[in-house]
Short mmCIF file of C-alpha atoms and ligand atoms in Angstrom, two decimals:
data_model
loop_
_atom_site.label_atom_id
_atom_site.label_comp_id
_atom_site.label_asym_id
_atom_site.label_seq_id
_atom_site.Cartn_x
_atom_site.Cartn_y
_atom_site.Cartn_z
CA UNK N 1237 0.11 -0.03 -0.05
CA UNK N 1238 1.49 3.20 -0.71
CA UNK N 1239 1.68 5.70 1.89
CA UNK N 1240 0.60 9.48 0.32
CA UNK N 1241 1.47 12.72 1.90
CA UNK N 1242 -1.75 14.97 2.84
CA UNK N 1243 -1.45 18.54 2.03
CA UNK N 1244 -0.45 20.76 5.09
CA UNK N 1245 -3.76 22.07 5.57
CA UNK N 1246 -7.12 20.03 5.15
CA UNK N 1247 -10.93 20.63 5.70
CA UNK N 1248 -11.40 17.05 7.39
CA UNK N 1249 -8.72 15.04 9.22
CA UNK N 1250 -10.02 11.70 10.30
CA UNK N 1251 -7.72 10.19 13.20
CA UNK N 1252 -7.73 6.26 12.99
CA UNK N 1253 -8.06 3.82 10.56
CA UNK N 1254 -10.38 1.33 11.70
CA UNK N 1255 -13.75 1.03 10.29
CA UNK N 1256 -15.41 4.06 12.12
CA UNK N 1257 -12.14 6.10 10.50
CA UNK N 1258 -12.23 4.72 7.35
CA UNK N 1259 -16.05 4.38 6.98
CA UNK N 1260 -16.05 8.69 8.11
CA UNK N 1261 -13.13 9.27 5.39
CA UNK N 1262 -15.79 7.12 2.54
CA UNK N 1263 -18.52 9.25 3.41
CA UNK N 1264 -16.21 12.56 3.26
CA UNK N 1265 -15.25 11.56 0.03
CA UNK N 1266 -18.76 11.50 -1.12
CA UNK N 1267 -18.72 15.56 -0.15
CA UNK N 1268 -17.82 17.62 -3.31
CA UNK N 1269 -14.63 19.58 -3.49
CA UNK N 1270 -13.91 18.58 0.12
CA UNK N 1271 -10.44 17.96 1.70
CA UNK N 1272 -9.81 15.49 3.64
CA UNK N 1273 -7.22 12.26 4.90
CA UNK N 1274 -6.64 9.89 7.30
CA UNK N 1275 -3.67 9.62 9.98
CA UNK N 1276 -3.11 6.18 11.20
CA UNK N 1277 -0.42 5.16 13.92
CA UNK N 1278 0.04 2.02 12.60
CA UNK N 1279 -1.62 0.40 9.61
CA UNK N 1280 -5.20 0.07 8.02
CA UNK N 1281 -6.99 -1.97 10.44
CA UNK N 1282 -4.11 -2.40 12.83
CA UNK N 1283 -6.60 -3.65 15.87
CA UNK N 1284 -8.33 -6.07 13.71
CA UNK N 1285 -4.62 -7.72 13.19
CA UNK N 1286 -3.78 -7.71 16.76
CA UNK N 1287 -7.22 -9.94 17.36
CA UNK N 1288 -5.89 -13.79 18.38
CA UNK N 1289 -6.27 -15.60 15.69
CA UNK N 1290 -9.69 -17.57 17.62
CA UNK N 1291 -11.49 -14.66 17.37
CA UNK N 1292 -13.82 -13.93 14.80
CA UNK N 1293 -16.68 -11.01 14.34
CA UNK N 1294 -19.76 -12.18 16.30
CA UNK N 1295 -22.00 -10.18 13.18
CA UNK N 1296 -22.27 -12.20 10.78
CA UNK N 1297 -21.58 -10.90 7.22
CA UNK N 1298 -24.02 -11.62 4.10
CA UNK N 1299 -24.54 -10.86 0.45
CA UNK N 1300 -27.82 -9.23 0.66
CA UNK N 1301 -26.42 -5.34 -0.74
CA UNK N 1302 -28.32 -6.16 -4.11
CA UNK N 1303 -32.09 -6.05 -2.41
CA UNK N 1304 -30.59 -3.31 0.03
CA UNK N 1305 -29.92 -5.34 2.97
CA UNK N 1306 -26.26 -4.07 3.25
CA UNK N 1307 -23.76 -6.93 4.64
CA UNK N 1308 -23.93 -5.72 8.74
CA UNK N 1309 -20.37 -5.60 8.09
CA UNK N 1310 -19.86 -3.09 5.57
CA UNK N 1311 -18.77 0.33 6.20
CA UNK N 1312 -19.59 1.49 2.47
CA UNK N 1313 -22.85 0.98 1.32
CA UNK N 1314 -21.33 -0.77 -2.16
CA UNK N 1315 -19.32 -3.65 -0.52
CA UNK N 1316 -19.83 -6.72 1.28
CA UNK N 1317 -16.66 -8.39 3.49
CA UNK N 1318 -18.80 -11.83 2.82
CA UNK N 1319 -18.09 -11.22 -1.34
CA UNK N 1320 -14.73 -10.55 -0.84
CA UNK N 1321 -13.75 -12.76 1.59
CA UNK N 1322 -16.03 -15.72 0.95
CA UNK N 1323 -17.22 -15.74 4.62
CA UNK N 1324 -19.59 -14.96 6.68
CA UNK N 1325 -17.59 -14.48 10.42
CA UNK N 1326 -14.79 -12.65 9.27
CA UNK N 1327 -11.53 -13.17 11.75
CA UNK N 1328 -9.71 -9.92 12.60
CA UNK N 1329 -7.08 -10.51 9.73
CA UNK N 1330 -9.66 -11.05 7.28
CA UNK N 1331 -11.56 -7.94 8.16
CA UNK N 1332 -8.47 -5.85 8.06
CA UNK N 1333 -8.01 -7.26 4.68
CA UNK N 1334 -11.07 -5.97 3.60
CA UNK N 1335 -10.39 -2.67 5.29
CA UNK N 1336 -7.44 -2.69 3.34
CA UNK N 1337 -8.99 -3.32 -0.10
CA UNK N 1338 -11.41 -0.90 0.36
CA UNK N 1339 -8.69 1.62 1.18
CA UNK N 1340 -7.10 0.95 -2.34
CA UNK N 1341 -10.21 0.55 -4.38
CA UNK N 1342 -11.86 4.54 -3.21
CA UNK N 1343 -8.67 5.70 -3.11
CA UNK N 1344 -8.14 6.66 0.43
CA UNK N 1345 -5.73 9.22 1.09
CA UNK N 1346 -4.27 7.10 4.43
CA UNK N 1347 -0.83 8.28 6.00
CA UNK N 1348 -0.01 4.92 7.88
CA UNK N 1349 2.86 4.83 10.33
CA UNK N 1350 1.64 8.50 11.97
CA UNK N 1351 0.59 8.71 15.35
CA UNK N 1352 -1.33 12.01 16.61
CA UNK N 1353 0.46 12.96 19.15
CA UNK N 1354 -1.42 16.63 20.34
CA UNK N 1355 -4.22 18.26 18.73
CA UNK N 1356 -4.38 22.23 20.09
CA UNK N 1357 -7.71 24.49 18.84
CA UNK N 1358 -6.66 27.60 17.40
CA UNK N 1359 -7.59 31.17 17.45
CA UNK N 1360 -9.33 30.69 13.93
CA UNK N 1361 -11.21 27.78 14.91
CA UNK N 1362 -9.08 25.55 13.27
CA UNK N 1363 -7.12 22.90 14.81
CA UNK N 1364 -3.06 22.42 14.67
CA UNK N 1365 -2.33 18.82 14.83
CA UNK N 1366 0.79 17.56 15.48
CA UNK N 1367 1.30 13.97 14.65
CA UNK N 1368 4.87 12.06 14.99
CA UNK N 1369 6.05 13.56 11.95
CA UNK N 1370 5.34 17.30 10.31
CA UNK N 1371 2.62 19.50 11.45
CA UNK N 1372 -0.77 19.62 9.78
CA UNK N 1373 -3.89 22.42 10.36
CA UNK N 1374 -7.47 20.70 10.00
CA UNK N 1375 -10.73 22.78 9.74
CA UNK N 1376 -12.48 19.67 11.23
CA UNK N 1377 -11.03 16.62 13.25
CA UNK N 1378 -12.93 13.32 13.44
CA UNK N 1379 -11.13 11.17 16.31
CA UNK N 1380 -11.89 7.19 15.29
CA UNK N 1381 -9.21 5.94 17.43
CA UNK N 1382 -11.45 3.00 19.14
CA UNK N 1383 -11.28 1.41 22.33
CA UNK N 1384 -8.66 -1.71 22.05
CA UNK N 1385 -6.35 0.10 23.17
CA UNK N 1386 -8.12 0.93 26.68
CA UNK N 1387 -9.16 -2.24 28.23
CA UNK N 1388 -11.62 -1.75 31.31
CA UNK N 1389 -10.03 -3.34 34.58
CA UNK N 1390 -12.34 -3.47 37.35
CA UNK N 1391 -10.94 -1.72 40.74
CA UNK N 1392 -10.47 -4.86 42.92
CA UNK N 1393 -7.54 -6.00 44.68
CA UNK N 1394 -5.03 -8.22 42.76
CA UNK N 1395 -6.89 -7.28 39.19
CA UNK N 1396 -3.43 -6.44 37.98
CA UNK N 1397 -2.75 -10.38 38.38
CA UNK N 1398 -5.27 -11.27 35.72
CA UNK N 1399 -5.15 -10.98 32.03
CA UNK N 1400 -7.55 -9.24 29.89
CA UNK N 1401 -9.52 -10.94 27.09
CA UNK N 1402 -7.94 -8.91 24.87
CA UNK N 1403 -3.90 -9.90 25.35
CA UNK N 1404 -3.12 -12.93 23.03
CA UNK N 1405 -2.06 -14.75 26.42
CA UNK N 1406 -5.62 -15.09 27.64
CA UNK N 1407 -6.05 -17.09 24.76
CA UNK N 1408 -3.54 -19.66 25.04
CA UNK N 1409 -3.45 -21.50 29.10
CA UNK N 1410 -2.15 -24.86 29.07
CA UNK N 1411 -4.54 -27.73 27.78
CA UNK N 1412 -6.48 -29.16 30.33
CA UNK N 1413 -6.08 -26.88 33.05
CA UNK N 1414 -9.03 -25.05 34.79
CA UNK N 1415 -9.61 -21.30 33.69
CA UNK N 1416 -11.32 -18.63 35.41
CA UNK N 1417 -13.31 -15.92 33.41
CA UNK N 1418 -14.67 -12.66 34.78
CA UNK N 1419 -17.08 -11.09 33.23
CA UNK N 1420 -19.89 -12.98 30.73
CA UNK N 1421 -20.77 -10.62 28.27
CA UNK N 1422 -19.60 -11.50 24.75
CA UNK N 1423 -15.87 -11.44 24.81
CA UNK N 1424 -16.57 -13.66 28.40
CA UNK N 1425 -18.73 -16.10 26.90
CA UNK N 1426 -16.63 -16.17 23.21
CA UNK N 1427 -13.24 -17.12 25.19
CA UNK N 1428 -15.16 -19.63 27.45
CA UNK N 1429 -16.65 -21.32 24.31
CA UNK N 1430 -13.23 -21.67 22.82
CA UNK N 1431 -11.20 -22.47 25.82
CA UNK N 1432 -13.61 -25.59 26.94
CA UNK N 1433 -13.59 -26.44 23.29
CA UNK N 1434 -9.90 -26.99 23.63
CA UNK N 1435 -10.69 -29.01 26.51
CA UNK N 1436 -10.27 -26.61 29.49
CA UNK N 1437 -12.84 -26.49 32.79
CA UNK N 1438 -14.13 -23.27 32.65
CA UNK N 1439 -15.92 -21.38 35.00
CA UNK N 1440 -17.70 -17.58 34.18
CA UNK N 1441 -18.61 -15.46 36.93
CA UNK N 1442 -21.03 -12.53 36.31
CA UNK N 1443 -23.10 -10.58 39.11
CA UNK N 1444 -25.82 -10.16 35.96
CA UNK N 1445 -26.25 -12.98 34.32
CA UNK N 1446 -25.95 -12.02 30.81
CA UNK N 1447 -26.44 -15.04 29.17
CA UNK N 1448 -29.92 -15.17 30.88
CA UNK N 1449 -31.32 -11.90 29.28
CA UNK N 1450 -33.72 -11.97 26.41
CA UNK N 1451 -34.04 -9.38 24.12
CA UNK N 1452 -34.69 -9.05 20.46
CA UNK N 1453 -31.45 -6.43 20.49
CA UNK N 1454 -28.40 -8.36 20.12
CA UNK N 1455 -26.65 -5.98 21.65
CA UNK N 1456 -28.66 -6.37 25.18
CA UNK N 1457 -28.87 -10.11 25.03
CA UNK N 1458 -25.58 -12.41 23.68
CA UNK N 1459 -25.71 -12.48 19.84
CA UNK N 1460 -27.20 -15.36 18.09
CA UNK N 1461 -23.53 -17.06 17.30
CA UNK N 1462 -22.68 -16.87 20.60
CA UNK N 1463 -25.72 -18.68 21.70
CA UNK N 1464 -25.45 -21.71 19.50
CA UNK N 1465 -21.57 -21.40 20.60
CA UNK N 1466 -22.67 -21.57 24.30
CA UNK N 1467 -25.02 -24.43 23.66
CA UNK N 1468 -22.36 -26.39 22.34
CA UNK N 1469 -19.64 -25.41 24.91
CA UNK N 1470 -22.14 -26.47 28.04
CA UNK N 1471 -22.83 -29.66 26.09
CA UNK N 1472 -18.99 -30.52 26.75
CA UNK N 1473 -19.77 -30.45 30.64
CA UNK N 1474 -16.46 -28.04 30.68
CA UNK N 1475 -18.48 -24.77 31.02
CA UNK N 1476 -19.72 -23.55 34.52
CA UNK N 1477 -21.78 -20.36 34.32
CA UNK N 1478 -21.95 -18.70 37.94
CA UNK N 1479 -24.76 -15.74 37.41
CA UNK N 1480 -24.98 -13.44 40.40
CA UNK N 1481 -21.78 -13.58 41.42
CA UNK N 1482 -19.01 -10.89 41.15
CA UNK N 1483 -15.19 -11.58 41.40
CA UNK N 1484 -14.08 -9.39 44.59
CA UNK N 1485 -10.35 -10.41 44.69
CA UNK N 1486 -7.60 -11.74 43.04
CA UNK N 1487 -4.73 -12.96 44.94
CA UNK N 1488 -1.70 -15.37 44.29
CA UNK N 1489 -1.77 -18.65 45.78
CA UNK N 1490 1.08 -21.67 45.78
CA UNK N 1491 2.17 -20.50 42.42
CA UNK N 1492 -1.30 -20.18 40.95
CA UNK N 1493 -4.26 -18.06 41.32
CA UNK N 1494 -7.21 -18.09 43.95
CA UNK N 1495 -10.27 -15.98 42.76
CA UNK N 1496 -12.69 -14.28 45.66
CA UNK N 1497 -16.37 -14.34 44.84
CA UNK N 1498 -18.76 -12.13 46.09
CA UNK N 1499 -20.83 -15.31 47.58
CA UNK N 1500 -17.86 -16.29 50.01
CA UNK N 1501 -16.61 -19.18 47.55
CA UNK N 1502 -12.86 -19.50 46.33
CA UNK N 1503 -12.08 -20.81 43.05
CA UNK N 1504 -8.24 -22.01 42.07
CA UNK N 1505 -6.40 -21.85 38.67
CA UNK N 1506 -2.81 -22.19 37.67
CA UNK N 1507 -3.59 -20.35 35.16
CA UNK N 1508 -4.11 -16.18 35.12
CA UNK N 1509 -7.78 -15.52 35.57
CA UNK N 1510 -9.40 -13.79 32.56
CA UNK N 1511 -10.40 -10.17 32.82
CA UNK N 1512 -13.74 -10.25 30.45
CA UNK N 1513 -14.90 -6.80 31.61
CA UNK N 1514 -14.83 -4.62 28.37
CA UNK N 1515 -13.32 -1.68 27.37
CA UNK N 1516 -13.01 2.34 27.71
CA UNK N 1517 -12.98 4.98 25.42
CA UNK N 1518 -9.38 5.84 24.06
CA UNK N 1519 -9.49 9.33 23.23
CA UNK N 1520 -5.64 10.04 23.37
CA UNK N 1521 -4.87 13.34 22.62
CA UNK N 1522 -8.31 14.87 22.25
CA UNK N 1523 -9.24 13.44 25.61
CA UNK N 1524 -8.76 17.04 27.46
CA UNK N 1525 -11.21 18.31 24.26
CA UNK N 1526 -14.13 16.40 25.21
CA UNK N 1527 -15.75 16.42 28.50
CA UNK N 1528 -17.19 13.46 29.94
CA UNK N 1529 -20.83 12.00 30.89
CA UNK N 1530 -21.77 11.22 34.48
CA UNK N 1531 -20.81 7.40 33.07
CA UNK N 1532 -17.41 8.64 32.10
CA UNK N 1533 -18.17 8.49 28.41
CA UNK N 1534 -17.61 11.32 25.98
CA UNK N 1535 -20.62 13.85 25.86
CA UNK N 1536 -21.74 14.67 22.57
CA UNK N 1537 -24.17 17.15 20.86
CA UNK N 1538 -26.56 15.35 18.39
CA UNK N 1539 -24.20 15.49 15.71
CA UNK N 1540 -21.78 13.39 17.53
CA UNK N 1541 -19.34 16.62 18.48
CA UNK N 1542 -17.91 17.68 21.23
CA UNK N 1543 -19.91 19.40 23.81
CA UNK N 1544 -16.91 21.60 24.45
CA UNK N 1545 -14.71 21.95 21.18
CA UNK N 1546 -16.57 22.61 18.01
CA UNK N 1547 -15.20 21.58 14.99
CA UNK N 1548 -14.39 18.10 16.88
CA UNK N 1549 -16.45 14.80 16.08
CA UNK N 1550 -16.36 11.26 17.45
CA UNK N 1551 -16.92 8.36 15.11
CA UNK N 1552 -16.98 4.34 16.45
CA UNK N 1553 -18.36 2.65 19.65
CA UNK N 1554 -17.44 5.30 21.71
CA UNK N 1555 -20.66 7.05 20.47
CA UNK N 1556 -23.26 7.18 22.97
CA UNK N 1557 -26.69 9.12 22.98
CA UNK N 1558 -28.32 8.82 26.39
CA UNK N 1559 -28.71 5.29 26.44
CA UNK N 1560 -28.24 4.47 23.01
CA UNK N 1561 -24.62 2.67 22.72
CA UNK N 1562 -23.43 2.49 19.01
CA UNK N 1563 -21.07 -0.44 19.55
CA UNK N 1564 -21.40 -2.81 16.47
CA UNK N 1565 -20.00 -1.29 13.28
CA UNK N 1566 -23.67 -1.80 11.55
CA UNK N 1567 -24.57 0.97 14.55
CA UNK N 1568 -21.95 3.58 14.16
CA UNK N 1569 -21.49 3.14 10.50
CA UNK N 1570 -24.85 4.94 10.64
CA UNK N 1571 -23.34 8.49 11.62
CA UNK N 1572 -20.96 8.10 8.90
CA UNK N 1573 -22.85 10.24 6.54
CA UNK N 1574 -24.70 12.27 9.27
CA UNK N 1575 -21.03 13.50 10.02
CA UNK N 1576 -19.67 13.88 6.61
CA UNK N 1577 -22.91 16.25 6.10
CA UNK N 1578 -22.77 18.21 9.20
CA UNK N 1579 -19.44 19.10 8.02
CA UNK N 1580 -19.77 19.52 4.42
CA UNK N 1581 -22.34 21.88 5.11
CA UNK N 1582 -20.86 24.18 7.44
CA UNK N 1583 -18.63 24.85 4.85
CA UNK N 1584 -21.00 25.50 2.50
CA UNK N 1585 -20.24 22.41 0.02
CA UNK N 1586 -22.83 19.94 -1.65
CA UNK N 1587 -23.15 17.33 0.27
CA UNK N 1588 -26.12 15.42 -2.01
CA UNK N 1589 -23.86 12.69 -3.16
CA UNK N 1590 -24.72 10.94 0.51
CA UNK N 1591 -28.27 10.41 -0.55
CA UNK N 1592 -26.46 6.74 -1.51
CA UNK N 1593 -26.18 6.64 2.43
CA UNK N 1594 -29.41 7.38 3.02
CA UNK N 1595 -31.06 4.90 0.53
CA UNK N 1596 -29.08 2.19 1.90
CA UNK N 1597 -30.27 2.54 5.39
CA UNK N 1598 -26.66 3.50 6.16
CA UNK N 1599 -27.79 7.21 7.58
CA UNK N 1600 -29.91 7.51 11.00
CA UNK N 1601 -29.88 11.34 11.23
CA UNK N 1602 -31.70 11.78 14.48
CA UNK N 1603 -30.40 9.30 16.99
CA UNK N 1604 -33.17 10.16 20.02
CA UNK N 1605 -35.54 8.06 18.86
CA UNK N 1606 -33.40 4.67 19.19
CA UNK N 1607 -32.90 3.36 22.67
CA UNK N 1608 -30.53 0.52 23.31
CA UNK N 1609 -28.14 -0.50 25.15
CA UNK N 1610 -24.65 -2.57 24.58
CA UNK N 1611 -23.92 -5.74 25.82
CA UNK N 1612 -20.05 -5.75 23.98
C1 LIG D 1997 -12.89 -7.79 20.96
C2 LIG D 1997 -14.20 -6.94 20.37
C3 LIG D 1997 -14.91 -7.55 19.61
C4 LIG D 1997 -15.49 -7.11 18.56
N1 LIG D 1997 -16.19 -7.68 17.91
C5 LIG D 1997 -17.07 -7.00 17.00
C6 LIG D 1997 -18.08 -7.85 16.01
O1 LIG D 1997 -18.24 -9.18 16.10
N2 LIG D 1997 -19.20 -7.17 15.15
C7 LIG D 1997 -19.03 -5.59 15.38
O2 LIG D 1997 -19.75 -5.33 14.84
N3 LIG D 1997 -18.35 -4.99 15.88
C8 LIG D 1997 -17.14 -5.80 16.79
N4 LIG D 1997 -16.52 -5.16 18.17
C9 LIG D 1997 -16.94 -3.36 18.12
C10 LIG D 1997 -15.94 -2.51 17.14
O3 LIG D 1997 -16.43 -2.78 15.70
C11 LIG D 1997 -14.45 -2.59 16.94
O4 LIG D 1997 -14.19 -1.94 18.21
C12 LIG D 1997 -14.04 -1.99 16.02
O5 LIG D 1997 -12.53 -2.01 16.20
C13 LIG D 1997 -14.32 -0.50 15.97
O6 LIG D 1997 -13.83 0.21 15.32
P1 LIG D 1997 -12.76 1.82 15.33
O7 LIG D 1997 -12.92 1.98 13.98
O8 LIG D 1997 -13.32 2.66 16.20
O9 LIG D 1997 -11.68 1.45 15.91
P2 LIG D 1997 -10.57 0.52 15.75
O10 LIG D 1997 -10.54 -0.56 14.53
O11 LIG D 1997 -9.78 0.10 17.31
O12 LIG D 1997 -9.50 1.60 14.91
C14 LIG D 1997 -8.92 2.42 15.88
C15 LIG D 1997 -7.74 3.06 15.04
O13 LIG D 1997 -6.88 4.24 15.41
C16 LIG D 1997 -5.45 4.09 15.06
N5 LIG D 1997 -5.13 5.21 16.52
C17 LIG D 1997 -5.30 4.83 18.01
N6 LIG D 1997 -4.56 5.92 18.05
C18 LIG D 1997 -4.00 7.00 17.45
C19 LIG D 1997 -3.46 7.96 17.11
N7 LIG D 1997 -3.11 8.81 18.26
N8 LIG D 1997 -3.00 8.17 16.00
C20 LIG D 1997 -3.55 7.80 15.34
N9 LIG D 1997 -3.77 6.86 15.07
C21 LIG D 1997 -4.24 6.04 16.18
C22 LIG D 1997 -5.43 2.79 16.10
O14 LIG D 1997 -4.17 1.89 15.72
C23 LIG D 1997 -6.47 1.68 15.03
O15 LIG D 1997 -5.80 1.40 13.82
C24 LIG D 1997 -15.49 -5.64 18.73
C25 LIG D 1997 -14.67 -5.00 19.52
C26 LIG D 1997 -14.06 -5.80 20.26
C27 LIG D 1997 -13.27 -5.01 21.21
#
């Protein structure tokens, strides 16, 4: 992949070349006359390249585009990961390949290996951006730095002894040995099923018993794919789900680990306990330019813009409006066109080509009517 350079002044600068950043850039491309580009600290789809081999997307891909049912993992209305990859549940590496192919096909200007270290609003309502090399000026910034870089660690004694599920080491305990998984949402059940299938004896603790929830929203309950895998794992007899029970502390004992549960019981394992406790938003160099909601997530206007820094937008799974969490690709992609339209309109540019996002069902303008929470 070539590494284009960006002009020193752009209308819109996107930071991060994951699905959120690339999807927003593709929507910006439809704004007539706009100058834009992406800075990426590593490579396109870097987060997905880091996924442990056993992990795959839990949202299915299918070639339904021709009938108006856009592939759930697509970030552009005219593409389908299922068609490119010939699989329904892409691995991290496969999905990164889709993102790379898309970048090439649509000639999205992405500068790789260029981390943004500082973003400073200027007096003339622009931003001075300091990447690892050079300086840029942007009229608008879209932060799309993802969440993978910021695992959520519970504030319990000994949490530092555990390994987070985003770490490849969590997926490689020795065969047959008992494993304790703290957290029973998507990532906890995912790793528990994988390890039970490999012969490990797995105990999952979660005070909320998420595997029993029933809802029409796959973000509230486990996804259908995970439910199927859960039934298979339970049938092995090697998976124990302990709902209503939290992990209160982790300690080292006799060369292994002991987890004290909230019901007073203890669990032991030679392997480090696994924290499947989710993620926090990774805002990096723009953290100080967002206010926080009471729950710690970034406060946003109805246009996904910072409430304290006009011109700074957010894209991806950290976008939250009231109880609505746009955690999956098929949810947060609904905002790419909206952000591009908002940016283009403010610059006095023609955004009519974004109609393709609307007619494809990839643009929700008003999020106040949606009301779901996320279980990942
Ligand atoms: C374990 C896991 C499983 C998931 N499974 C699914 C699923 O099955 N289906 C689904 O729809 N969603 C899933 N999600 C949710 C969501 O799709 C992913 O989190 C996705 O990676 C979010 O895309 P993104 O573009 O926001 O972030 P990322 O893909 O993480 O991209 C962010 C990019 O920003 C770059 N970056 C960060 N900081 C800087 C900086 N300072 N300068 C320049 N670049 C920077 C990073 O290198 C990275 O390439 C999952 C999430 C996780 C964590």
